[in-house]
Coordinates of C-alpha atoms and ligand atoms in Angstrom, one line a residue:
M149 CA -136.2 138.1 102.0
T150 CA -135.1 138.2 105.6
A151 CA -132.4 136.0 107.2
M152 CA -135.1 134.1 108.8
Q153 CA -136.6 133.1 105.6
H154 CA -133.4 132.1 104.2
V155 CA -133.2 129.5 106.9
S156 CA -136.7 128.4 106.7
L157 CA -136.1 127.6 103.0
G158 CA -132.9 125.5 104.0
A159 CA -130.2 127.7 102.6
H160 CA -126.8 126.6 103.3
Y161 CA -123.7 129.2 103.9
A162 CA -120.7 129.0 102.9
V163 CA -118.0 131.2 104.8
H164 CA -114.6 131.4 103.3
L165 CA -111.8 132.3 105.6
P166 CA -109.1 134.6 104.5
A167 CA -106.6 132.7 106.3
P168 CA -106.5 129.4 108.5
D169 CA -105.8 131.5 111.7
D170 CA -108.0 134.3 111.2
F171 CA -110.1 133.9 114.4
A172 CA -111.2 137.6 114.1
F173 CA -112.9 137.0 110.9
W174 CA -114.4 133.8 112.1
R175 CA -115.7 135.6 115.0
E176 CA -117.3 138.5 113.1
R177 CA -119.1 136.1 110.8
A178 CA -120.1 133.7 113.5
R179 CA -121.6 136.5 115.3
G180 CA -123.7 137.6 112.3
L181 CA -124.8 134.3 111.9
V182 CA -126.1 133.6 115.4
Q183 CA -127.8 136.8 115.2
C184 CA -129.4 135.6 112.1
D185 CA -130.6 132.3 113.7
V186 CA -128.4 130.3 111.2
P187 CA -128.0 126.9 112.7
P188 CA -124.8 125.1 112.5
D189 CA -125.7 122.3 110.0
R190 CA -126.4 125.2 107.5
V191 CA -122.9 126.7 107.7
S192 CA -119.7 125.4 106.0
W193 CA -116.5 126.9 107.0
I194 CA -113.9 126.9 104.2
E195 CA -110.2 127.5 104.8
P196 CA -108.1 128.8 101.8
G197 CA -107.2 126.0 99.8
G198 CA -110.1 123.9 101.3
T199 CA -112.8 122.3 99.3
G200 CA -116.4 123.9 99.3
D201 CA -119.5 122.1 100.3
L202 CA -121.8 120.4 97.8
F203 CA -124.7 122.4 98.8
A204 CA -123.0 125.7 99.5
S205 CA -121.7 128.4 97.1
E206 CA -118.4 127.3 95.2
G207 CA -116.4 130.2 95.0
P208 CA -115.2 132.7 97.8
S209 CA -117.1 135.8 96.8
R210 CA -120.3 133.9 95.9
G211 CA -120.2 132.3 99.1
E212 CA -119.7 135.5 101.1
K213 CA -122.6 137.2 99.1
R214 CA -124.9 134.6 100.1
L215 CA -124.7 135.2 104.1
P216 CA -127.9 136.6 105.4
P217 CA -128.0 140.3 106.0
P218 CA -128.1 141.4 109.8
P219 CA -131.4 141.6 111.4
A220 CA -132.4 145.2 112.0
D221 CA -132.4 144.7 115.6
P222 CA -129.5 142.2 116.4
R223 CA -129.6 140.6 119.8
A224 CA -126.7 140.1 121.8
V225 CA -124.3 137.2 121.1
R226 CA -123.4 135.3 124.3
A227 CA -119.9 134.1 124.6
S228 CA -118.4 133.5 127.8
Q229 CA -114.7 134.5 128.9
R230 CA -113.6 131.0 128.9
F231 CA -115.2 130.2 125.4
L232 CA -113.1 133.0 123.9
T233 CA -110.0 132.1 125.6
V234 CA -110.3 128.5 124.4
A235 CA -111.7 129.4 121.0
R236 CA -108.7 131.7 120.2
S237 CA -106.4 128.9 120.7
A238 CA -108.6 126.2 119.2
A239 CA -109.1 128.3 116.1
L240 CA -105.2 127.9 115.2
H241 CA -105.6 123.9 115.2
S242 CA -105.0 122.2 112.0
D243 CA -108.0 120.2 112.3
P244 CA -110.3 121.3 109.3
A245 CA -113.3 120.8 111.6
R246 CA -112.3 123.2 114.1
F247 CA -114.4 126.4 112.8
G248 CA -117.6 124.1 112.5
L249 CA -117.1 123.0 116.1
L250 CA -116.4 126.5 117.2
Y251 CA -119.7 127.6 115.8
R252 CA -121.7 124.6 117.2
V253 CA -120.4 125.6 120.8
L254 CA -121.1 129.2 120.2
W255 CA -124.6 128.3 118.9
R256 CA -125.1 126.1 122.0
L257 CA -123.9 128.8 124.4
Q258 CA -126.8 130.9 123.4
R259 CA -129.2 128.6 125.3
Q260 CA -126.5 127.1 127.7
P261 CA -124.6 129.9 128.9
R262 CA -122.7 127.8 131.4
L263 CA -121.9 125.0 128.6
M264 CA -118.1 125.6 128.8
E265 CA -118.2 124.5 132.5
D266 CA -119.6 120.9 131.4
K267 CA -116.3 119.3 131.3
A268 CA -118.1 115.9 130.3
D269 CA -119.8 117.3 127.1
P270 CA -118.0 115.8 124.1
E271 CA -117.7 119.2 122.2
V272 CA -116.5 121.2 125.0
R273 CA -113.8 118.5 125.7
R274 CA -112.9 118.3 122.0
L275 CA -112.6 122.2 122.0
E276 CA -110.4 122.1 125.3
E277 CA -108.0 119.4 123.4
L278 CA -107.7 121.4 120.5
A279 CA -106.7 124.6 122.5
K280 CA -104.4 122.3 124.6
S281 CA -102.5 121.0 121.7
V282 CA -102.1 124.5 120.1
R283 CA -100.7 125.8 123.4
R284 CA -98.4 122.8 123.5
D285 CA -97.1 123.6 119.9
A286 CA -96.6 127.4 120.9
H287 CA -94.6 126.0 123.9
K288 CA -92.4 123.9 121.7
M289 CA -92.0 126.7 119.3
H290 CA -90.8 129.1 122.1
A291 CA -88.4 126.3 123.4
F292 CA -87.1 124.7 120.0
V293 CA -86.7 127.6 117.6
R294 CA -82.9 127.7 116.9
F295 CA -81.4 130.7 115.1
R296 CA -78.5 130.4 112.7
E297 CA -76.5 133.5 111.7
V298 CA -76.2 134.4 108.0
Q299 CA -74.2 137.5 106.8
E300 CA -76.2 139.8 104.7
E301 CA -74.6 141.8 101.9
D302 CA -74.7 145.1 104.2
A303 CA -72.8 143.0 106.9
T304 CA -75.7 143.1 109.1
P305 CA -76.1 139.7 110.9
H306 CA -79.4 138.1 110.3
F307 CA -80.7 135.1 112.2
V308 CA -82.7 132.6 110.7
A309 CA -84.5 129.7 112.1
W310 CA -86.5 126.8 110.7
F311 CA -89.3 125.2 112.5
E312 CA -92.2 122.9 111.7
P313 CA -95.3 123.6 113.7
D314 CA -98.2 121.2 113.9
H315 CA -100.7 124.0 113.9
H316 CA -101.3 127.6 112.3
I317 CA -99.5 129.3 115.3
V318 CA -96.7 131.2 113.5
R319 CA -98.5 134.6 113.1
A320 CA -99.8 134.2 116.7
E321 CA -96.5 133.6 118.3
A322 CA -94.5 136.4 116.3
A323 CA -95.2 138.9 119.3
F324 CA -93.2 136.4 121.6
F325 CA -90.2 136.2 119.4
M326 CA -90.3 140.1 118.6
R327 CA -90.3 140.8 122.5
R328 CA -87.6 138.3 123.1
F329 CA -85.3 139.1 120.3
A330 CA -86.3 142.8 119.9
N331 CA -82.8 143.9 118.8
M332 CA -82.0 141.3 116.6
R333 CA -82.8 141.0 112.6
W334 CA -84.5 137.4 112.4
S335 CA -86.6 135.4 110.4
I336 CA -88.5 132.2 111.3
L337 CA -89.2 130.0 108.2
T338 CA -91.9 127.3 108.5
P339 CA -93.9 125.3 106.0
R340 CA -97.0 127.1 107.1
G341 CA -95.6 130.8 106.4
S342 CA -92.7 132.9 107.5
I343 CA -92.0 135.9 109.7
H344 CA -89.4 138.4 109.4
W345 CA -88.5 141.0 112.1
D346 CA -85.8 143.8 111.3
G347 CA -85.8 145.3 114.5
E348 CA -88.7 147.7 113.8
V349 CA -91.3 146.0 111.7
M350 CA -92.7 142.5 111.5
R351 CA -93.4 141.1 107.8
E352 CA -95.2 138.0 106.9
G353 CA -93.7 135.7 103.9
P354 CA -95.0 132.5 102.2
P355 CA -94.4 129.1 103.3
A356 CA -90.7 128.0 103.2
R357 CA -88.7 124.7 102.6
R358 CA -86.2 123.3 105.0
E359 CA -83.5 124.0 102.5
D360 CA -84.2 127.6 102.6
A361 CA -83.0 127.9 106.0
P362 CA -79.2 127.7 106.7
Q363 CA -77.7 125.0 108.8
G364 CA -74.7 124.7 111.1
D365 CA -72.8 127.6 112.1
P366 CA -71.4 129.3 115.3
V367 CA -74.5 130.1 116.9
E368 CA -75.1 126.5 117.4
A369 CA -72.1 126.4 119.7
L370 CA -73.8 129.0 121.8
W371 CA -77.0 127.0 122.2
R372 CA -75.0 124.0 122.9
S373 CA -73.7 125.4 125.9
Y374 CA -76.7 127.3 126.9
Y375 CA -78.7 123.9 126.7
A376 CA -75.9 122.1 128.8
S377 CA -76.1 124.8 131.5
I378 CA -79.8 124.5 131.9
F379 CA -80.1 120.8 131.2
N380 CA -82.9 119.4 133.5
P381 CA -82.3 115.8 134.4
A382 CA -86.0 115.3 135.4
R383 CA -86.6 115.5 131.7
L384 CA -84.6 112.3 131.3
K385 CA -87.6 110.1 132.0
V386 CA -87.9 108.8 128.5
G387 CA -91.6 109.1 128.1
A388 CA -91.6 112.7 129.5
M389 CA -88.5 113.6 127.4
L390 CA -90.2 112.3 124.1
S391 CA -93.4 114.3 124.9
E392 CA -91.5 117.4 125.6
M393 CA -89.1 117.2 122.9
P394 CA -90.5 114.9 120.2
K395 CA -88.0 113.1 118.0
K396 CA -89.3 115.3 115.1
Y397 CA -87.7 118.3 116.6
W398 CA -84.2 116.7 117.3
K399 CA -83.2 116.9 113.7
N400 CA -83.2 120.9 114.2
L401 CA -81.5 120.8 117.6
P402 CA -77.7 121.1 117.9
E403 CA -78.0 120.4 121.6
A404 CA -79.6 117.0 120.9
E405 CA -76.0 115.7 120.2
L406 CA -75.2 116.4 123.9
I407 CA -77.8 114.3 125.4
P408 CA -75.7 111.1 125.9
Q409 CA -73.1 113.1 127.9
L410 CA -75.8 114.9 129.8
I411 CA -77.5 111.6 130.7
A412 CA -74.3 110.2 132.1
G413 CA -74.0 113.1 134.8
A414 CA -77.8 113.4 135.3
Q415 CA -78.5 111.0 137.9
A416 CA -77.0 112.6 140.9
R417 CA -78.8 115.8 140.2
E418 CA -82.1 114.1 139.8
A419 CA -83.2 113.6 143.3
A420 CA -82.8 117.3 144.3
M421 CA -84.9 118.1 141.4
V422 CA -87.9 115.7 141.8
R423 CA -90.1 118.3 143.6
A424 CA -89.4 121.0 140.7
G425 CA -90.1 118.1 138.4
E426 CA -93.4 117.7 139.8
R427 CA -94.2 121.2 139.5
E428 CA -93.1 121.4 135.9
E429 CA -95.3 118.6 135.0
R430 CA -98.2 120.3 136.5
A431 CA -100.4 121.7 133.7
R432 CA -99.9 125.4 133.4
P433 CA -103.1 127.5 134.2
A434 CA -104.7 128.7 131.1
S435 CA -106.5 131.7 132.5
L436 CA -106.3 134.2 135.3
A437 CA -109.2 132.6 137.0
E438 CA -107.3 129.2 137.1
V439 CA -104.3 131.1 138.5
A440 CA -106.5 132.4 141.2
Q441 CA -108.1 129.0 142.1
G442 CA -104.6 127.2 141.6
A443 CA -102.9 129.6 144.0
A444 CA -105.9 129.5 146.7
A445 CA -105.4 125.9 146.6
C446 CA -101.7 125.6 146.7
R447 CA -99.9 124.1 149.7
D448 CA -96.3 124.3 148.3
C449 CA -95.0 126.4 150.9
P450 CA -96.0 126.9 154.7
I451 CA -97.3 130.4 154.1
A452 CA -100.2 129.2 152.4
D453 CA -101.6 128.1 155.7
C454 CA -101.1 131.6 157.2
G455 CA -103.6 134.1 156.0
T456 CA -107.3 134.1 155.1
R457 CA -106.8 133.6 151.5
A458 CA -104.4 133.7 148.5
V459 CA -104.9 137.3 146.9
A460 CA -104.9 136.9 143.1
G461 CA -103.5 139.6 140.7
E462 CA -106.0 142.1 139.6
G463 CA -106.4 143.5 135.9
A464 CA -106.9 142.4 132.4
P465 CA -105.0 139.8 130.3
G466 CA -103.3 142.0 127.6
A467 CA -102.5 144.8 129.9
A468 CA -99.4 146.5 128.6
L469 CA -98.0 147.1 132.3
M470 CA -97.7 144.4 135.0
I471 CA -97.1 145.9 138.4
V472 CA -95.7 143.3 141.1
G473 CA -95.5 143.8 144.6
E474 CA -94.1 141.5 147.3
Q475 CA -97.1 139.9 149.1
P476 CA -100.6 141.0 150.4
G477 CA -100.7 142.7 153.7
D478 CA -103.3 142.6 156.4
Q479 CA -105.8 144.6 154.6
E480 CA -105.0 143.0 151.3
D481 CA -105.6 139.7 153.0
I482 CA -109.0 140.7 154.1
A483 CA -110.2 142.3 151.1
G484 CA -108.8 139.6 148.8
R485 CA -107.3 142.5 146.5
P486 CA -103.9 143.5 146.1
F487 CA -102.6 147.0 147.1
V488 CA -105.6 148.2 148.8
G489 CA -103.9 149.2 152.2
P490 CA -101.5 152.1 153.1
A491 CA -98.8 150.9 150.7
G492 CA -101.5 150.7 147.9
Q493 CA -102.7 154.2 148.6
L494 CA -99.2 155.5 148.4
L495 CA -98.6 153.6 145.2
D496 CA -101.9 154.9 143.8
D497 CA -100.8 158.5 144.5
H498 CA -97.5 158.1 142.8
L499 CA -99.1 156.3 139.7
T500 CA -101.7 159.0 139.3
R501 CA -99.1 161.6 139.6
A502 CA -96.9 159.8 137.0
G503 CA -99.9 159.6 134.6
I504 CA -99.9 155.8 134.8
D505 CA -103.6 154.3 135.0
R506 CA -103.7 151.5 137.5
Q507 CA -106.9 150.3 136.1
A508 CA -105.2 149.7 132.8
A509 CA -102.6 147.7 134.4
Y510 CA -102.4 144.1 136.0
V511 CA -101.4 144.4 139.7
T512 CA -100.2 141.4 141.3
N513 CA -97.7 140.0 144.1
A514 CA -94.7 137.9 144.0
V515 CA -96.1 135.7 146.7
K516 CA -100.0 135.3 146.9
H517 CA -100.4 134.6 150.6
F518 CA -99.8 137.0 153.5
K519 CA -97.0 136.0 155.9
F520 CA -97.4 137.3 159.4
V521 CA -97.1 136.8 163.1
W522 CA -99.6 137.6 165.6
K523 CA -98.5 140.3 168.2
G524 CA -101.3 140.7 170.7
K525 CA -104.3 141.4 168.4
H526 CA -102.3 142.4 165.4
R527 CA -100.9 140.6 162.5
L528 CA -97.4 141.7 162.0
H529 CA -96.1 141.4 158.4
Q530 CA -93.0 139.2 157.8
S531 CA -91.0 139.3 154.6
P532 CA -91.4 136.2 152.6
G533 CA -88.1 134.1 152.4
A534 CA -86.3 133.3 149.1
K535 CA -87.6 129.8 149.2
E536 CA -91.2 131.0 149.5
I537 CA -90.8 133.6 146.6
D538 CA -89.2 131.0 144.5
T539 CA -91.9 128.6 145.3
C540 CA -94.6 131.1 144.4
R541 CA -92.9 132.1 141.2
W542 CA -94.8 129.2 139.5
W543 CA -97.9 131.3 139.9
L544 CA -96.3 134.6 139.0
E545 CA -95.0 133.2 135.8
A546 CA -98.2 131.7 134.8
E547 CA -100.0 135.1 135.3
R548 CA -97.2 136.6 133.1
A549 CA -97.7 134.2 130.4
I550 CA -101.3 134.9 130.2
V551 CA -101.2 138.9 130.6
Q552 CA -98.1 139.1 128.3
P553 CA -97.4 142.6 129.3
R554 CA -95.0 144.7 127.5
L555 CA -93.4 145.9 130.5
V556 CA -93.2 144.7 134.1
L557 CA -92.5 146.9 137.0
A558 CA -91.0 145.2 140.1
L559 CA -91.5 147.1 143.4
G560 CA -88.9 146.0 145.9
A561 CA -86.4 143.1 146.2
S562 CA -88.7 140.3 146.6
A563 CA -91.0 141.2 143.5
A564 CA -87.7 141.3 141.7
R565 CA -86.6 138.0 142.9
G566 CA -89.9 136.5 142.1
L567 CA -89.4 137.8 138.3
L568 CA -85.8 137.1 137.9
G569 CA -85.3 134.0 140.0
K570 CA -82.3 135.7 141.8
T571 CA -81.9 138.5 144.2
V572 CA -80.7 141.8 142.9
S573 CA -79.8 145.3 144.6
I574 CA -82.6 147.8 144.2
T575 CA -80.1 150.6 144.3
R576 CA -78.0 149.1 141.5
A577 CA -81.0 147.8 139.3
R578 CA -83.4 150.7 139.4
G579 CA -83.4 153.2 136.6
T580 CA -82.1 150.9 133.8
P581 CA -84.4 148.3 132.2
M582 CA -83.6 144.4 132.4
R583 CA -85.0 141.7 130.2
L584 CA -86.7 138.7 131.7
D585 CA -86.2 135.2 130.3
D586 CA -88.5 135.8 127.6
G587 CA -87.4 139.1 126.7
T588 CA -90.0 141.2 128.3
E589 CA -88.9 144.4 129.9
L590 CA -88.3 144.6 133.7
W591 CA -88.1 147.7 135.6
V592 CA -87.2 147.7 139.2
T593 CA -87.9 150.2 141.9
A594 CA -88.3 150.4 145.6
H595 CA -91.5 149.1 147.3
P596 CA -93.6 151.9 148.6
S597 CA -93.8 150.4 152.1
Y598 CA -90.2 151.2 152.3
L599 CA -91.1 154.8 151.7
L600 CA -93.6 154.6 154.4
R601 CA -91.1 153.3 157.0
L602 CA -88.8 156.3 156.4
E603 CA -89.3 159.9 157.8
G604 CA -88.4 163.4 157.1
E605 CA -85.7 164.1 154.3
A606 CA -84.9 160.5 153.8
R607 CA -88.5 159.8 152.9
E608 CA -88.5 162.7 150.6
A609 CA -85.5 161.6 148.7
Q610 CA -86.7 158.2 148.3
A611 CA -90.2 159.5 147.2
R612 CA -88.5 161.6 144.6
L613 CA -86.4 158.6 143.3
F614 CA -89.5 156.5 143.4
A615 CA -91.6 159.4 141.2
S616 CA -88.6 159.5 138.7
D617 CA -88.5 155.8 138.4
L618 CA -92.5 155.8 137.8
A619 CA -91.8 158.7 135.1
A620 CA -89.3 156.7 133.3
V621 CA -91.8 153.8 133.2
K622 CA -94.6 156.1 131.9
E623 CA -92.2 157.3 129.2
R624 CA -91.1 153.9 128.1
L625 CA -94.6 152.6 128.0
G626 CA -95.4 155.3 125.5
E627 CA -92.6 154.2 123.4
L628 CA -93.3 150.6 123.5
E629 CA -96.7 151.4 122.7
E630 CA -95.8 153.4 119.6
A631 CA -93.5 150.6 118.5
N632 CA -96.6 148.3 118.6
S633 CA -98.7 150.5 116.8
R634 CA -96.2 150.5 114.0
S635 CA -95.9 146.8 113.8
P636 CA -98.2 144.9 111.8
Ligands
LIG997 N1 -97.6 145.2 149.8 C1 -97.4 144.5 148.7 O1 -96.3 144.2 148.3 N2 -98.5 143.9 148.1 C2 -99.6 144.4 148.4 O2 -100.7 143.9 147.9 C3 -99.8 145.1 149.5 C4 -98.9 145.6 150.3

């Protein structure tokens, strides 16, 4: 019997997901079902512990067996990049109807390839809402996980945190904590499962109870002083504060005790932070395309009105290496692509010699617009000021959050400032990796246009240093790659 016959006889299929966050499994099954023309109302998606469907098979293995065999000449399944991005997040939502919704939208995409652009479509809207609320939950997990130190028998410090996510985000967020606290031994316990990192290997464990996590120890004092120093009075708007830090998290947060004191001193600082507050409240772009559109429309600093266009970064989300330059030059501004002019050519030569594949990296700039002055018919490059770099940091951070590189390479002082939010000396910073605020490794080197401005022996000496920095980056990338392939 062929798949099509199954359908015409009204067969109903039950797909039992091995885990509530297994997007890859859903994707593979959904592709197969679309290829066999199984309409959404003939499929039930069942999570572990979920109840089956009256008309479908009851047991997991029986349900799987009843899926139709793939057709001999499977057709391509259409799924836009936007759909995949949104679907990956939405699949982690706790709504039991999410996998059915994902399949309905995938099914419709076969006939309406631009469906995801229809923001008025109720199913697209619902999918976007699910994805947004999962992103929010992840953001809260990043912000509100608090480790408490426990001494193990072998006297190695072990940091344990308790967190209550709304959605199935724990496994998906493990990499964030691994990067941020790479050298610590830690566990995050949640009612949806736990993750454990021993400095080398990530393990998963069963759901935990609040009592399983330690409470109250010296690490809290550290968090309290950290929180007081970064306290943002703009968040004092009660509504914003409640939505940013819902009360349900307060009981786990030692710094919540400080809030009354902090409120008292907050008003004076608030005015200066209004603008920053507005930016914080702006929705973070969810894709590189949104970053490109947002940066093109951004008028937060005067450079934006200078050049022809904003030059977006280039490369894939998930690239292990992110290379950050200063700002587009004359040729980049014309071409709309980063590092295509003389500095780009020099960079390309050095990357090739170091064995770094530019195509596999994500290449961008700290500032997205070209700043220049006219000299006759020529546009002369002007370095961006600290304020301009800091303003554009919003976009750089958004790119970094989407790409999630393992290692970031800053070319020159402006790039380093864009990433660190402060000025560092290239001479002092080069050669030794630093950590960005989420734990990502940052390497700093000179800007290739600095080499272009030098001559003779000085240029050769700088070229040797540049080559040796790139060689170190290449080596480190290999190590990180290997560590990553060893973790589950
Ligand atoms: N210099 C940069 O910093 N970036 C470019 O894209 C080109 C030149």
